[in-house]
């Protein structure tokens, strides 16, 4: 297969390195000097310094154009904030002939000037597949998601992912591209559920990092993860997802990994806030994008429009806004009235 990975960040590079052991992969970087360095050194020293490129990986900064139509799969490795622009560029190049996979996990940022009526119609807080439907409806594609740290995927450590799309052909291409002896890729037609799980778990990982940073104990961590999964499920069902998706890799699996694994950027934000850092200090210390910080407010806004109760996510937003302290966030959650599970 011929695969193009657009974006030379940690996750895009990791998938390129993994797939490059089995297929021909073009890792695309926007910056020509960065692409030249990556190709010359055969390693991404900024994001994955200990993982040399596999034989099938070549690096390019060529303008996005007809060469992409020659690929079997185009993978968008940009953050959620760049997805709309990337899809808009790709739509006239690829049409419906080449499948696209996006790696970002989140909700598109809400527009401050948009009314509630526009938001209710899907004008703000969109998931990735909804953005695709708006700007590139003929483009065939889906999400590649699931519990996966880039470093482990690049090393060829056992990992399981989900290829989610409402298009069977797109699911098949994603599975064919990445299913190998170190990656198991499961097809799923519930793209709503997969994207909700991938987005909201980042917000909940901030909460769990805060919990662990404050040394509240393992009981508290287990409670946060479990009640967090309930919040993910409530939002997902309100958006039309299937319950069983949240018991799978992109639901429970991704939540457990991101909330408890110290390679998680969102967990690291929570740990830093617990140590007294400001949000800006916490984000700056990462050197990477923490999608939970970017999409927390939008997740809560969309939940409110649907009448979905998400107290943990709401507490995270208040904490990120600086309107409450870490201790107040804990008190707020523990002080809620008793209810049935």
Short mmCIF file of N, CA, C and O in Angstrom, two decimals, residues 62 71 88 138 180 257 315:
data_model
loop_
_atom_site.label_atom_id
_atom_site.label_comp_id
_atom_site.label_asym_id
_atom_site.label_seq_id
_atom_site.Cartn_x
_atom_site.Cartn_y
_atom_site.Cartn_z
N UNK A 62 6.43 18.50 -0.14
CA UNK A 62 5.84 18.91 -1.43
C UNK A 62 4.46 19.49 -1.21
O UNK A 62 3.72 19.03 -0.33
N UNK A 71 -2.22 7.87 -3.64
CA UNK A 71 -2.11 7.09 -2.41
C UNK A 71 -3.33 6.18 -2.23
O UNK A 71 -4.41 6.44 -2.75
N UNK A 88 -10.62 20.77 3.76
CA UNK A 88 -10.97 21.69 2.67
C UNK A 88 -9.95 21.61 1.55
O UNK A 88 -10.31 21.62 0.36
N UNK A 138 -18.14 14.64 0.08
CA UNK A 138 -17.88 13.53 -0.83
C UNK A 138 -16.63 12.74 -0.46
O UNK A 138 -16.36 11.68 -1.03
N UNK A 180 -1.16 -5.19 11.67
CA UNK A 180 0.07 -5.96 11.46
C UNK A 180 0.39 -6.73 12.74
O UNK A 180 -0.44 -6.84 13.63
N UNK A 257 -6.27 4.23 29.70
CA UNK A 257 -4.89 4.55 29.32
C UNK A 257 -4.56 6.01 29.56
O UNK A 257 -3.55 6.36 30.17
N UNK A 315 -16.48 20.60 36.11
CA UNK A 315 -15.49 21.00 37.11
C UNK A 315 -14.13 21.25 36.46
O UNK A 315 -13.41 22.19 36.85
#
